[in-house]
Amino acid sequence: MEGNALKFRGKKELLSDYLATTIEKIFDPVPVPIILIDAETRIRVINKVFADYLGFSKEELIGRKVLEIDKNSRFPYVFKAKKAEIAWKHRFENGHTAIVHRIPVLDENGEVVYGFGLVLFQDVEEFKDIIEKNKLLETELHHYKKQLKEIHGAKYSWDNIIGNSKKMLQAKYIAEKAAQTNSNVLLLGESGTGKELFAHAIHNGSGRNYSPFVKVNCAAIPSELLESELFGYDEGAFTGAKKGGKIGKFELASGGSIFLDEIGDMPMEMQAKLLRVLQEKEIERIGSNNPIKIDVRVIAATNKNLKELVEEGKFREDLYYRLNVMTIEIPPLRERYEDIGQIARLLLKKLSKQLGKYVSKISSDAMAYIKRHNWPGNVRELENVLERAINLTDSDTILPMHLPVYLTKNTKYTMDSPIRPLKYIIEDAEKEAITRCLKYTNGNKLRTAKLLGISRSSLYDKIEKYGIK
């Protein structure tokens, strides 16, 4: 074991041979896989359990980088992010799937000096077995608890709504005011604009924030099942009904909020029943004649024009006016151009963490393409584009080459557009001036820089920025 004892060195020794040997002696008897790596992600100490789990001897592992042993390791990302990952599901290169901890150890200057890893459960099935053994008996109470597990609650707050554009600030202002009331809220906006984000924030910003927040996608549930989902049913209400009946979403949301997404796709028959619920503040389960009083605030959302649906006879006018108390129109991304950069950087940080690749920058050229795009799919489309770019880049920066072709070839504004942001007009004029001057000087960059009144280094930067050949 002493042959495996490691010396951690930087500018000075961080661990003595004696201490490394001592740690190794402590690690080996522990029946849980444990590993200790240095700042370069080289394995310094690993116990026998972990080595056997990986299918190597300890001697084969000591001194090697973790990515050489397991290409799926997230330790390099953890070191860059300087944040621990606790109880993560991880699939090792040898096919094993486990629940693991990855913890960076920082010095007094905040720099990573070690990494500590521990496998909580060597197999996900082992984890599932433990959960199963601790389950309560299948009682009616347990049945309801299982139903409540489906309620994730409101995860987002006002801080998650990014943007300082005039339209976004106006939408957020109305939403914050609506949150302080018990009135119904109607969220209007294109797909991908963040209607659900607003619904979460409204609930969390209200006096109901400690009560349930229940989400229902009216377009995703078959029309014949929607009534039982919303209002529940009694035992024996129909063939196949569960023993003891089923509690509906409105009852689950008692005291809190119910988010009815895609309300424009609700069948007309259900619209009439929903209207009664909003008017009478009570519901009836299928198969029951006993009304149940409810205290629920309704937050509805749609990407459709409800006024047009009312005129076409596809949406009840009385329900529309019952819902249309506090209406919030969420602007599409193309109408809040100034927010795109901030949103892109926030998404980049989120996706980088999810994908385990430390990508923290978007080049100015790539950002220019991002800002010029029309974004018909709004934030959802932007998130997909950035995820693709992160997967393609081999550095910490997203470049134009990592963006989809449709983004770099088609821009929001063209040279023929009657109105364009001043920034693009200036950039086009600058590019044209440099190109003409280079032609005039036959490509002499020193002379070009003097004629334009800029430094040679500045000229080189602009040539690279505009892709001038």
CSV table of C-alpha atoms in Angstrom, one decimal:
chain,number,residue,atom,x,y,z
A,1,MET,CA,0.0,0.0,0.0
A,2,GLU,CA,2.9,2.3,0.7
A,3,GLY,CA,4.0,1.8,-2.9
A,4,ASN,CA,0.7,3.5,-3.9
A,5,ALA,CA,1.2,6.4,-1.5
A,6,LEU,CA,1.2,9.7,-3.4
A,7,LYS,CA,2.9,13.0,-3.1
A,8,PHE,CA,0.9,16.0,-4.0
A,9,ARG,CA,3.2,18.8,-5.2
A,10,GLY,CA,2.6,22.3,-6.6
A,11,LYS,CA,4.9,25.1,-5.6
A,12,LYS,CA,5.2,23.3,-2.3
A,13,GLU,CA,4.2,19.8,-1.1
A,14,LEU,CA,0.5,19.7,-0.2
A,15,LEU,CA,0.6,16.2,1.3
A,16,SER,CA,3.4,14.3,2.7
A,17,ASP,CA,4.1,10.7,1.9
A,18,TYR,CA,3.1,9.7,5.4
A,19,LEU,CA,-0.2,11.6,5.1
A,20,ALA,CA,-1.0,10.0,1.7
A,21,THR,CA,-0.2,6.6,3.0
A,22,THR,CA,-2.4,7.3,6.1
A,23,ILE,CA,-5.3,8.4,3.9
A,24,GLU,CA,-4.9,5.3,1.8
A,25,LYS,CA,-5.0,3.1,4.9
A,26,ILE,CA,-8.2,4.9,5.9
A,27,PHE,CA,-9.8,4.6,2.5
A,28,ASP,CA,-9.1,0.9,1.8
A,29,PRO,CA,-11.2,-0.7,4.5
A,30,VAL,CA,-14.2,1.5,3.7
A,31,PRO,CA,-16.8,-0.5,1.7
A,32,VAL,CA,-17.8,2.5,-0.3
A,33,PRO,CA,-15.9,3.5,-3.5
A,34,ILE,CA,-13.8,6.6,-2.7
A,35,ILE,CA,-11.3,8.5,-4.9
A,36,LEU,CA,-9.0,11.5,-4.4
A,37,ILE,CA,-7.5,13.4,-7.4
A,38,ASP,CA,-5.2,16.4,-7.7
A,39,ALA,CA,-5.7,19.7,-9.5
A,40,GLU,CA,-4.7,18.1,-12.8
A,41,THR,CA,-7.4,15.4,-12.3
A,42,ARG,CA,-4.8,12.7,-11.8
A,43,ILE,CA,-5.8,9.9,-9.4
A,44,ARG,CA,-3.7,10.1,-6.3
A,45,VAL,CA,-5.6,7.9,-3.9
A,46,ILE,CA,-8.3,5.3,-4.7
A,47,ASN,CA,-9.5,2.4,-2.5
A,48,LYS,CA,-9.7,-1.2,-3.6
A,49,VAL,CA,-13.5,-1.2,-3.8
A,50,PHE,CA,-13.5,1.6,-6.3
A,51,ALA,CA,-10.6,0.1,-8.3
A,52,ASP,CA,-12.5,-3.3,-8.5
A,53,TYR,CA,-15.7,-1.5,-9.5
A,54,LEU,CA,-13.9,0.1,-12.4
A,55,GLY,CA,-12.2,-3.1,-13.4
A,56,PHE,CA,-8.6,-2.2,-12.7
A,57,SER,CA,-5.9,-2.8,-10.1
A,58,LYS,CA,-5.0,0.2,-7.9
A,59,GLU,CA,-1.5,0.2,-9.4
A,60,GLU,CA,-3.0,0.7,-12.9
A,61,LEU,CA,-5.0,3.7,-11.8
A,62,ILE,CA,-2.7,5.7,-9.6
A,63,GLY,CA,-1.3,8.8,-11.5
A,64,ARG,CA,-3.6,8.5,-14.5
A,65,LYS,CA,-6.1,11.3,-15.3
A,66,VAL,CA,-9.7,10.5,-14.7
A,67,LEU,CA,-10.7,11.0,-18.3
A,68,GLU,CA,-8.3,8.2,-19.3
A,69,ILE,CA,-10.2,5.8,-17.1
A,70,ASP,CA,-13.7,7.2,-17.6
A,71,LYS,CA,-14.4,9.5,-20.6
A,72,ASN,CA,-17.8,10.3,-19.0
A,73,SER,CA,-16.2,11.8,-15.9
A,74,ARG,CA,-17.5,15.2,-15.0
A,75,PHE,CA,-14.6,16.1,-12.7
A,76,PRO,CA,-13.0,18.5,-15.2
A,77,TYR,CA,-16.3,20.4,-15.3
A,78,VAL,CA,-16.6,20.4,-11.5
A,79,PHE,CA,-13.1,21.8,-11.3
A,80,LYS,CA,-13.8,24.7,-13.7
A,81,ALA,CA,-17.2,25.5,-12.1
A,82,LYS,CA,-15.7,25.0,-8.6
A,83,LYS,CA,-19.1,23.7,-7.4
A,84,ALA,CA,-19.8,20.3,-5.9
A,85,GLU,CA,-22.2,17.8,-7.6
A,86,ILE,CA,-24.1,15.9,-5.0
A,87,ALA,CA,-26.0,12.6,-5.7
A,88,TRP,CA,-25.7,12.8,-9.5
A,89,LYS,CA,-26.6,9.8,-11.6
A,90,HIS,CA,-23.5,8.8,-13.6
A,91,ARG,CA,-22.9,6.1,-16.2
A,92,PHE,CA,-19.3,4.8,-16.1
A,93,GLU,CA,-17.5,3.8,-19.3
A,94,ASN,CA,-17.7,0.2,-18.2
A,95,GLY,CA,-21.5,0.3,-18.3
A,96,HIS,CA,-22.2,0.7,-14.6
A,97,THR,CA,-24.7,3.3,-13.6
A,98,ALA,CA,-24.3,4.8,-10.1
A,99,ILE,CA,-25.2,7.7,-7.8
A,100,VAL,CA,-22.1,9.7,-7.0
A,101,HIS,CA,-20.7,12.8,-5.2
A,102,ARG,CA,-18.0,15.0,-6.8
A,103,ILE,CA,-16.6,17.6,-4.5
A,104,PRO,CA,-13.8,20.2,-5.4
A,105,VAL,CA,-11.5,21.1,-2.5
A,106,LEU,CA,-10.4,24.8,-2.7
A,107,ASP,CA,-7.4,26.5,-1.1
A,108,GLU,CA,-7.6,29.9,0.7
A,109,ASN,CA,-7.3,31.7,-2.7
A,110,GLY,CA,-10.3,29.8,-4.1
A,111,GLU,CA,-8.3,27.6,-6.4
A,112,VAL,CA,-8.9,23.9,-6.8
A,113,VAL,CA,-6.3,21.7,-5.2
A,114,TYR,CA,-8.1,18.3,-4.9
A,115,GLY,CA,-11.2,16.5,-6.0
A,116,PHE,CA,-13.0,14.1,-3.7
A,117,GLY,CA,-15.3,11.5,-5.2
A,118,LEU,CA,-17.6,9.0,-3.6
A,119,VAL,CA,-20.1,6.4,-5.0
A,120,LEU,CA,-23.2,6.4,-2.9
A,121,PHE,CA,-24.9,3.5,-4.7
A,122,GLN,CA,-22.9,1.3,-7.0
A,123,ASP,CA,-26.0,0.5,-9.1
A,124,VAL,CA,-29.2,2.5,-9.7
A,125,GLU,CA,-31.2,-0.6,-9.1
A,126,GLU,CA,-29.6,-0.8,-5.6
A,127,PHE,CA,-30.9,2.7,-5.0
A,128,LYS,CA,-34.4,1.8,-6.3
A,129,ASP,CA,-34.5,-1.3,-4.0
A,130,ILE,CA,-33.8,0.9,-0.9
A,131,ILE,CA,-36.6,3.3,-1.9
A,132,GLU,CA,-39.0,0.4,-2.5
A,133,LYS,CA,-38.1,-1.1,0.9
A,134,ASN,CA,-39.0,2.2,2.6
A,135,LYS,CA,-42.4,2.7,0.9
A,136,LEU,CA,-45.5,2.9,3.0
A,137,LEU,CA,-48.3,0.4,2.5
A,138,GLU,CA,-50.7,1.0,-0.3
A,139,THR,CA,-53.4,2.9,1.6
A,140,GLU,CA,-55.7,5.6,0.5
A,141,LEU,CA,-53.4,8.1,2.1
A,142,HIS,CA,-50.5,6.7,0.2
A,143,HIS,CA,-52.5,6.9,-3.0
A,144,TYR,CA,-53.0,10.6,-2.4
A,145,LYS,CA,-49.4,11.1,-1.6
A,146,LYS,CA,-48.4,9.6,-4.9
A,147,GLN,CA,-50.8,12.0,-6.6
A,148,LEU,CA,-49.2,14.9,-4.7
A,149,LYS,CA,-45.7,13.8,-5.9
A,150,GLU,CA,-46.9,14.8,-9.4
A,151,ILE,CA,-47.2,18.3,-8.2
A,152,HIS,CA,-43.7,19.8,-8.5
A,153,GLY,CA,-44.8,23.1,-7.2
A,154,ALA,CA,-43.7,26.5,-8.5
A,155,LYS,CA,-40.0,26.4,-9.2
A,156,TYR,CA,-39.4,29.8,-10.6
A,157,SER,CA,-39.6,33.4,-9.3
A,158,TRP,CA,-39.4,36.9,-10.6
A,159,ASP,CA,-35.6,36.6,-10.6
A,160,ASN,CA,-35.9,33.9,-13.3
A,161,ILE,CA,-37.7,36.3,-15.7
A,162,ILE,CA,-34.8,37.9,-17.5
A,163,GLY,CA,-35.0,41.2,-19.5
A,164,ASN,CA,-35.0,44.9,-19.2
A,165,SER,CA,-36.8,45.8,-22.4
A,166,LYS,CA,-39.8,48.1,-22.1
A,167,LYS,CA,-42.3,45.4,-23.1
A,168,MET,CA,-40.9,42.8,-20.8
A,169,LEU,CA,-40.8,45.2,-17.9
A,170,GLN,CA,-44.4,46.1,-18.5
A,171,ALA,CA,-45.4,42.4,-18.6
A,172,LYS,CA,-43.5,41.7,-15.4
A,173,TYR,CA,-45.1,44.8,-13.7
A,174,ILE,CA,-48.6,43.6,-14.5
A,175,ALA,CA,-47.8,40.1,-13.4
A,176,GLU,CA,-46.4,41.3,-10.0
A,177,LYS,CA,-49.6,43.3,-9.4
A,178,ALA,CA,-51.7,40.3,-10.4
A,179,ALA,CA,-49.8,38.1,-8.0
A,180,GLN,CA,-51.1,40.2,-5.1
A,181,THR,CA,-54.7,39.5,-6.0
A,182,ASN,CA,-56.9,36.4,-6.1
A,183,SER,CA,-58.2,37.3,-9.6
A,184,ASN,CA,-57.8,34.9,-12.5
A,185,VAL,CA,-54.9,35.5,-14.8
A,186,LEU,CA,-54.7,35.0,-18.6
A,187,LEU,CA,-51.2,34.7,-20.1
A,188,LEU,CA,-51.0,35.4,-23.8
A,189,GLY,CA,-47.9,34.8,-26.0
A,190,GLU,CA,-46.3,32.8,-28.7
A,191,SER,CA,-44.9,29.3,-28.0
A,192,GLY,CA,-41.6,29.5,-26.2
A,193,THR,CA,-42.0,33.0,-24.8
A,194,GLY,CA,-42.1,31.9,-21.1
A,195,LYS,CA,-45.8,31.7,-20.2
A,196,GLU,CA,-45.2,28.9,-17.7
A,197,LEU,CA,-42.3,30.8,-16.2
A,198,PHE,CA,-44.7,33.7,-15.5
A,199,ALA,CA,-47.3,31.3,-14.1
A,200,HIS,CA,-44.7,29.9,-11.6
A,201,ALA,CA,-43.6,33.4,-10.6
A,202,ILE,CA,-47.1,34.7,-10.1
A,203,HIS,CA,-47.9,31.8,-7.7
A,204,ASN,CA,-44.6,32.2,-5.9
A,205,GLY,CA,-45.1,35.9,-5.6
A,206,SER,CA,-48.6,35.5,-4.1
A,207,GLY,CA,-50.0,34.8,-0.7
A,208,ARG,CA,-50.6,31.2,-2.0
A,209,ASN,CA,-47.0,30.4,-2.4
A,210,TYR,CA,-46.9,27.8,0.4
A,211,SER,CA,-49.9,26.0,-1.1
A,212,PRO,CA,-49.9,23.7,-4.1
A,213,PHE,CA,-49.2,24.8,-7.7
A,214,VAL,CA,-50.8,22.3,-10.1
A,215,LYS,CA,-50.1,22.3,-13.8
A,216,VAL,CA,-52.5,20.9,-16.5
A,217,ASN,CA,-51.8,20.9,-20.2
A,218,CYS,CA,-55.3,21.0,-21.7
A,219,ALA,CA,-54.0,20.0,-25.2
A,220,ALA,CA,-52.0,17.0,-23.9
A,221,ILE,CA,-54.9,15.2,-22.2
A,222,PRO,CA,-57.6,13.4,-24.4
A,223,SER,CA,-60.9,15.2,-24.2
A,224,GLU,CA,-62.7,12.2,-22.8
A,225,LEU,CA,-60.2,12.1,-19.8
A,226,LEU,CA,-59.9,15.8,-19.2
A,227,GLU,CA,-63.0,16.0,-16.9
A,228,SER,CA,-61.8,13.2,-14.6
A,229,GLU,CA,-58.3,14.8,-14.5
A,230,LEU,CA,-59.6,18.2,-13.5
A,231,PHE,CA,-62.5,17.2,-11.2
A,232,GLY,CA,-61.8,13.5,-10.2
A,233,TYR,CA,-64.3,10.7,-9.8
A,234,ASP,CA,-66.0,8.6,-7.2
A,235,GLU,CA,-65.6,4.8,-6.8
A,236,GLY,CA,-67.7,3.0,-9.4
A,237,ALA,CA,-68.3,6.1,-11.5
A,238,PHE,CA,-67.4,4.1,-14.6
A,239,THR,CA,-65.9,0.8,-15.7
A,240,GLY,CA,-62.2,0.7,-14.8
A,241,ALA,CA,-62.6,3.4,-12.1
A,242,LYS,CA,-60.0,2.9,-9.2
A,243,LYS,CA,-61.2,1.7,-5.9
A,244,GLY,CA,-61.7,4.6,-3.7
A,245,GLY,CA,-62.0,7.0,-6.6
A,246,LYS,CA,-59.6,9.6,-7.7
A,247,ILE,CA,-58.9,13.2,-6.6
A,248,GLY,CA,-58.9,15.8,-9.3
A,249,LYS,CA,-56.4,18.5,-10.1
A,250,PHE,CA,-58.7,21.3,-8.7
A,251,GLU,CA,-58.9,19.5,-5.3
A,252,LEU,CA,-55.2,19.0,-5.3
A,253,ALA,CA,-54.7,22.7,-5.9
A,254,SER,CA,-56.9,23.6,-2.9
A,255,GLY,CA,-55.7,26.8,-1.3
A,256,GLY,CA,-53.1,27.3,-4.2
A,257,SER,CA,-53.1,27.9,-7.9
A,258,ILE,CA,-53.9,25.8,-10.9
A,259,PHE,CA,-52.1,26.5,-14.2
A,260,LEU,CA,-54.3,25.6,-17.2
A,261,ASP,CA,-51.9,25.7,-20.1
A,262,GLU,CA,-53.1,25.7,-23.8
A,263,ILE,CA,-56.6,26.7,-22.6
A,264,GLY,CA,-57.5,27.6,-26.2
A,265,ASP,CA,-57.5,23.8,-27.0
A,266,MET,CA,-60.0,22.9,-24.3
A,267,PRO,CA,-63.2,21.2,-25.8
A,268,MET,CA,-66.4,23.3,-25.7
A,269,GLU,CA,-68.1,20.9,-23.4
A,270,MET,CA,-65.3,21.2,-20.8
A,271,GLN,CA,-65.4,25.0,-21.2
A,272,ALA,CA,-69.0,25.0,-19.9
A,273,LYS,CA,-68.0,23.0,-16.9
A,274,LEU,CA,-65.0,25.1,-16.2
A,275,LEU,CA,-67.1,28.2,-16.4
A,276,ARG,CA,-69.4,26.8,-13.7
A,277,VAL,CA,-66.4,26.1,-11.5
A,278,LEU,CA,-65.2,29.6,-11.8
A,279,GLN,CA,-68.6,31.0,-11.1
A,280,GLU,CA,-69.7,28.8,-8.2
A,281,LYS,CA,-66.3,28.1,-6.7
A,282,GLU,CA,-67.1,24.4,-6.4
A,283,ILE,CA,-66.6,21.1,-8.4
A,284,GLU,CA,-68.4,17.8,-8.6
A,285,ARG,CA,-66.5,14.6,-9.1
A,286,ILE,CA,-67.8,12.3,-11.9
A,287,GLY,CA,-70.4,9.9,-10.4
A,288,SER,CA,-71.1,12.2,-7.4
A,289,ASN,CA,-73.9,14.6,-6.8
A,290,ASN,CA,-72.2,16.3,-3.8
A,291,PRO,CA,-70.5,19.6,-4.7
A,292,ILE,CA,-67.1,20.3,-3.2
A,293,LYS,CA,-66.2,23.9,-2.3
A,294,ILE,CA,-62.7,24.9,-3.6
A,295,ASP,CA,-60.4,27.9,-3.1
A,296,VAL,CA,-58.2,27.9,-6.2
A,297,ARG,CA,-56.8,30.7,-8.3
A,298,VAL,CA,-56.8,30.0,-12.0
A,299,ILE,CA,-53.8,31.0,-14.2
A,300,ALA,CA,-54.6,30.2,-17.8
A,301,ALA,CA,-52.3,30.5,-20.8
A,302,THR,CA,-52.6,30.1,-24.6
A,303,ASN,CA,-50.6,30.9,-27.8
A,304,LYS,CA,-53.9,31.4,-29.7
A,305,ASN,CA,-56.0,34.5,-30.3
A,306,LEU,CA,-58.9,33.8,-28.0
A,307,LYS,CA,-60.9,36.8,-29.4
A,308,GLU,CA,-60.7,35.2,-32.9
A,309,LEU,CA,-61.7,31.8,-31.4
A,310,VAL,CA,-64.8,33.5,-29.8
A,311,GLU,CA,-65.8,35.0,-33.1
A,312,GLU,CA,-65.4,31.7,-34.8
A,313,GLY,CA,-67.5,30.0,-32.1
A,314,LYS,CA,-64.7,27.8,-30.9
A,315,PHE,CA,-64.3,29.4,-27.5
A,316,ARG,CA,-67.1,30.5,-25.1
A,317,GLU,CA,-67.4,34.2,-24.8
A,318,ASP,CA,-68.6,34.1,-21.2
A,319,LEU,CA,-65.6,31.9,-20.3
A,320,TYR,CA,-63.2,34.3,-22.1
A,321,TYR,CA,-64.4,37.3,-20.1
A,322,ARG,CA,-64.3,35.2,-16.9
A,323,LEU,CA,-60.6,34.4,-17.5
A,324,ASN,CA,-59.7,37.8,-19.0
A,325,VAL,CA,-59.5,39.6,-15.7
A,326,MET,CA,-55.7,40.2,-15.4
A,327,THR,CA,-54.3,39.7,-19.0
A,328,ILE,CA,-50.6,39.7,-19.5
A,329,GLU,CA,-49.1,39.7,-23.0
A,330,ILE,CA,-45.6,38.3,-23.0
A,331,PRO,CA,-43.6,39.7,-25.9
A,332,PRO,CA,-41.8,37.4,-28.4
A,333,LEU,CA,-38.0,37.5,-28.5
A,334,ARG,CA,-37.9,39.5,-31.7
A,335,GLU,CA,-39.7,42.4,-30.0
A,336,ARG,CA,-37.2,42.6,-27.1
A,337,TYR,CA,-34.0,42.6,-29.1
A,338,GLU,CA,-32.0,44.2,-26.2
A,339,ASP,CA,-32.7,41.2,-24.0
A,340,ILE,CA,-31.3,38.6,-26.3
A,341,GLY,CA,-27.7,38.9,-25.2
A,342,GLN,CA,-28.5,38.6,-21.5
A,343,ILE,CA,-30.9,35.6,-22.1
A,344,ALA,CA,-28.3,33.9,-24.2
A,345,ARG,CA,-25.6,34.2,-21.5
A,346,LEU,CA,-28.0,32.9,-18.9
A,347,LEU,CA,-29.0,29.9,-21.0
A,348,LEU,CA,-25.3,29.2,-21.8
A,349,LYS,CA,-24.5,29.0,-18.1
A,350,LYS,CA,-27.5,26.7,-17.4
A,351,LEU,CA,-26.8,24.4,-20.4
A,352,SER,CA,-23.1,24.2,-19.7
A,353,LYS,CA,-23.8,22.8,-16.3
A,354,GLN,CA,-26.4,20.3,-17.6
A,355,LEU,CA,-24.1,19.1,-20.4
A,356,GLY,CA,-21.0,19.0,-18.2
A,357,LYS,CA,-19.0,21.2,-20.7
A,358,TYR,CA,-17.5,24.4,-19.4
A,359,VAL,CA,-18.5,26.8,-22.1
A,360,SER,CA,-18.7,30.4,-20.7
A,361,LYS,CA,-18.4,32.7,-23.7
A,362,ILE,CA,-20.1,33.6,-27.0
A,363,SER,CA,-17.8,35.4,-29.4
A,364,SER,CA,-18.9,38.9,-30.6
A,365,ASP,CA,-19.4,37.6,-34.2
A,366,ALA,CA,-21.5,34.7,-33.0
A,367,MET,CA,-23.5,37.0,-30.7
A,368,ALA,CA,-24.1,39.3,-33.7
A,369,TYR,CA,-25.7,36.5,-35.6
A,370,ILE,CA,-27.8,35.5,-32.6
A,371,LYS,CA,-29.0,39.0,-32.2
A,372,ARG,CA,-29.9,39.4,-35.9
A,373,HIS,CA,-32.1,36.3,-36.1
A,374,ASN,CA,-35.9,36.6,-36.0
A,375,TRP,CA,-36.3,33.7,-33.4
A,376,PRO,CA,-39.8,32.4,-34.5
A,377,GLY,CA,-39.4,29.7,-31.8
A,378,ASN,CA,-38.5,32.4,-29.2
A,379,VAL,CA,-36.5,31.4,-26.1
A,380,ARG,CA,-37.0,27.7,-26.7
A,381,GLU,CA,-35.4,27.9,-30.1
A,382,LEU,CA,-32.5,30.0,-28.7
A,383,GLU,CA,-31.9,27.3,-26.0
A,384,ASN,CA,-31.8,24.6,-28.7
A,385,VAL,CA,-29.3,26.5,-30.8
A,386,LEU,CA,-27.0,27.1,-27.8
A,387,GLU,CA,-27.2,23.4,-26.7
A,388,ARG,CA,-26.2,22.4,-30.2
A,389,ALA,CA,-23.3,24.9,-30.2
A,390,ILE,CA,-22.0,23.7,-26.8
A,391,ASN,CA,-21.9,20.1,-28.1
A,392,LEU,CA,-19.9,21.2,-31.2
A,393,THR,CA,-17.3,23.5,-29.6
A,394,ASP,CA,-14.0,22.2,-28.3
A,395,SER,CA,-13.2,25.3,-26.3
A,396,ASP,CA,-14.9,27.5,-23.8
A,397,THR,CA,-16.2,29.9,-26.5
A,398,ILE,CA,-19.1,29.6,-29.0
A,399,LEU,CA,-18.0,30.8,-32.5
A,400,PRO,CA,-20.2,31.4,-35.7
A,401,MET,CA,-19.0,28.0,-37.0
A,402,HIS,CA,-20.9,26.4,-34.1
A,403,LEU,CA,-24.2,28.0,-35.0
A,404,PRO,CA,-26.8,26.4,-37.5
A,405,VAL,CA,-26.4,27.5,-41.1
A,406,TYR,CA,-29.8,29.0,-41.2
A,407,LEU,CA,-28.7,31.4,-38.5
A,408,THR,CA,-25.6,32.6,-40.2
A,409,LYS,CA,-27.0,32.8,-43.6
A,410,ASN,CA,-30.4,34.4,-42.8
A,411,THR,CA,-30.4,37.4,-40.6
A,412,LYS,CA,-33.2,39.4,-39.1
A,413,TYR,CA,-32.1,42.5,-41.0
A,414,THR,CA,-30.8,42.7,-44.6
A,415,MET,CA,-29.2,45.5,-46.5
A,416,ASP,CA,-32.5,46.2,-48.2
A,417,SER,CA,-34.5,46.5,-45.0
A,418,PRO,CA,-35.9,50.0,-44.6
A,419,ILE,CA,-35.2,50.1,-40.9
A,420,ARG,CA,-32.3,48.5,-39.1
A,421,PRO,CA,-30.7,49.1,-35.7
A,422,LEU,CA,-28.1,51.9,-35.8
A,423,LYS,CA,-25.4,49.4,-34.6
A,424,TYR,CA,-25.7,47.4,-37.8
A,425,ILE,CA,-25.8,50.4,-40.1
A,426,ILE,CA,-22.5,51.6,-38.5
A,427,GLU,CA,-21.0,48.1,-38.8
A,428,ASP,CA,-21.9,47.9,-42.5
A,429,ALA,CA,-20.4,51.3,-43.2
A,430,GLU,CA,-17.2,50.4,-41.3
A,431,LYS,CA,-16.9,47.1,-43.2
A,432,GLU,CA,-17.4,48.9,-46.5
A,433,ALA,CA,-14.9,51.6,-45.7
A,434,ILE,CA,-12.2,49.1,-44.8
A,435,THR,CA,-12.9,46.9,-47.8
A,436,ARG,CA,-12.7,49.9,-50.2
A,437,CYS,CA,-9.5,51.2,-48.6
A,438,LEU,CA,-7.8,47.8,-48.8
A,439,LYS,CA,-8.6,47.6,-52.5
A,440,TYR,CA,-7.2,51.2,-52.9
A,441,THR,CA,-3.9,50.2,-51.2
A,442,ASN,CA,-3.7,46.8,-52.9
A,443,GLY,CA,-4.0,45.1,-49.5
A,444,ASN,CA,-1.3,47.2,-47.7
A,445,LYS,CA,-2.6,47.0,-44.2
A,446,LEU,CA,-0.2,49.6,-42.7
A,447,ARG,CA,-1.1,52.2,-45.3
A,448,THR,CA,-4.8,51.3,-44.9
A,449,ALA,CA,-4.6,51.8,-41.1
A,450,LYS,CA,-3.0,55.2,-41.6
A,451,LEU,CA,-5.5,56.4,-44.2
A,452,LEU,CA,-8.4,55.3,-41.9
A,453,GLY,CA,-6.8,56.9,-38.8
A,454,ILE,CA,-6.7,53.7,-36.7
A,455,SER,CA,-4.0,51.5,-35.3
A,456,ARG,CA,-2.8,48.5,-37.3
A,457,SER,CA,-3.9,46.1,-34.5
A,458,SER,CA,-7.3,47.7,-34.5
A,459,LEU,CA,-7.5,47.2,-38.3
A,460,TYR,CA,-6.5,43.5,-37.9
A,461,ASP,CA,-9.3,43.0,-35.3
A,462,LYS,CA,-11.9,44.6,-37.6
A,463,ILE,CA,-10.8,42.5,-40.6
A,464,GLU,CA,-11.2,39.4,-38.5
A,465,LYS,CA,-14.5,40.6,-37.0
A,466,TYR,CA,-16.1,41.3,-40.4
A,467,GLY,CA,-14.5,38.4,-42.2
A,468,ILE,CA,-12.8,40.6,-44.8
A,469,LYS,CA,-10.6,38.6,-47.2
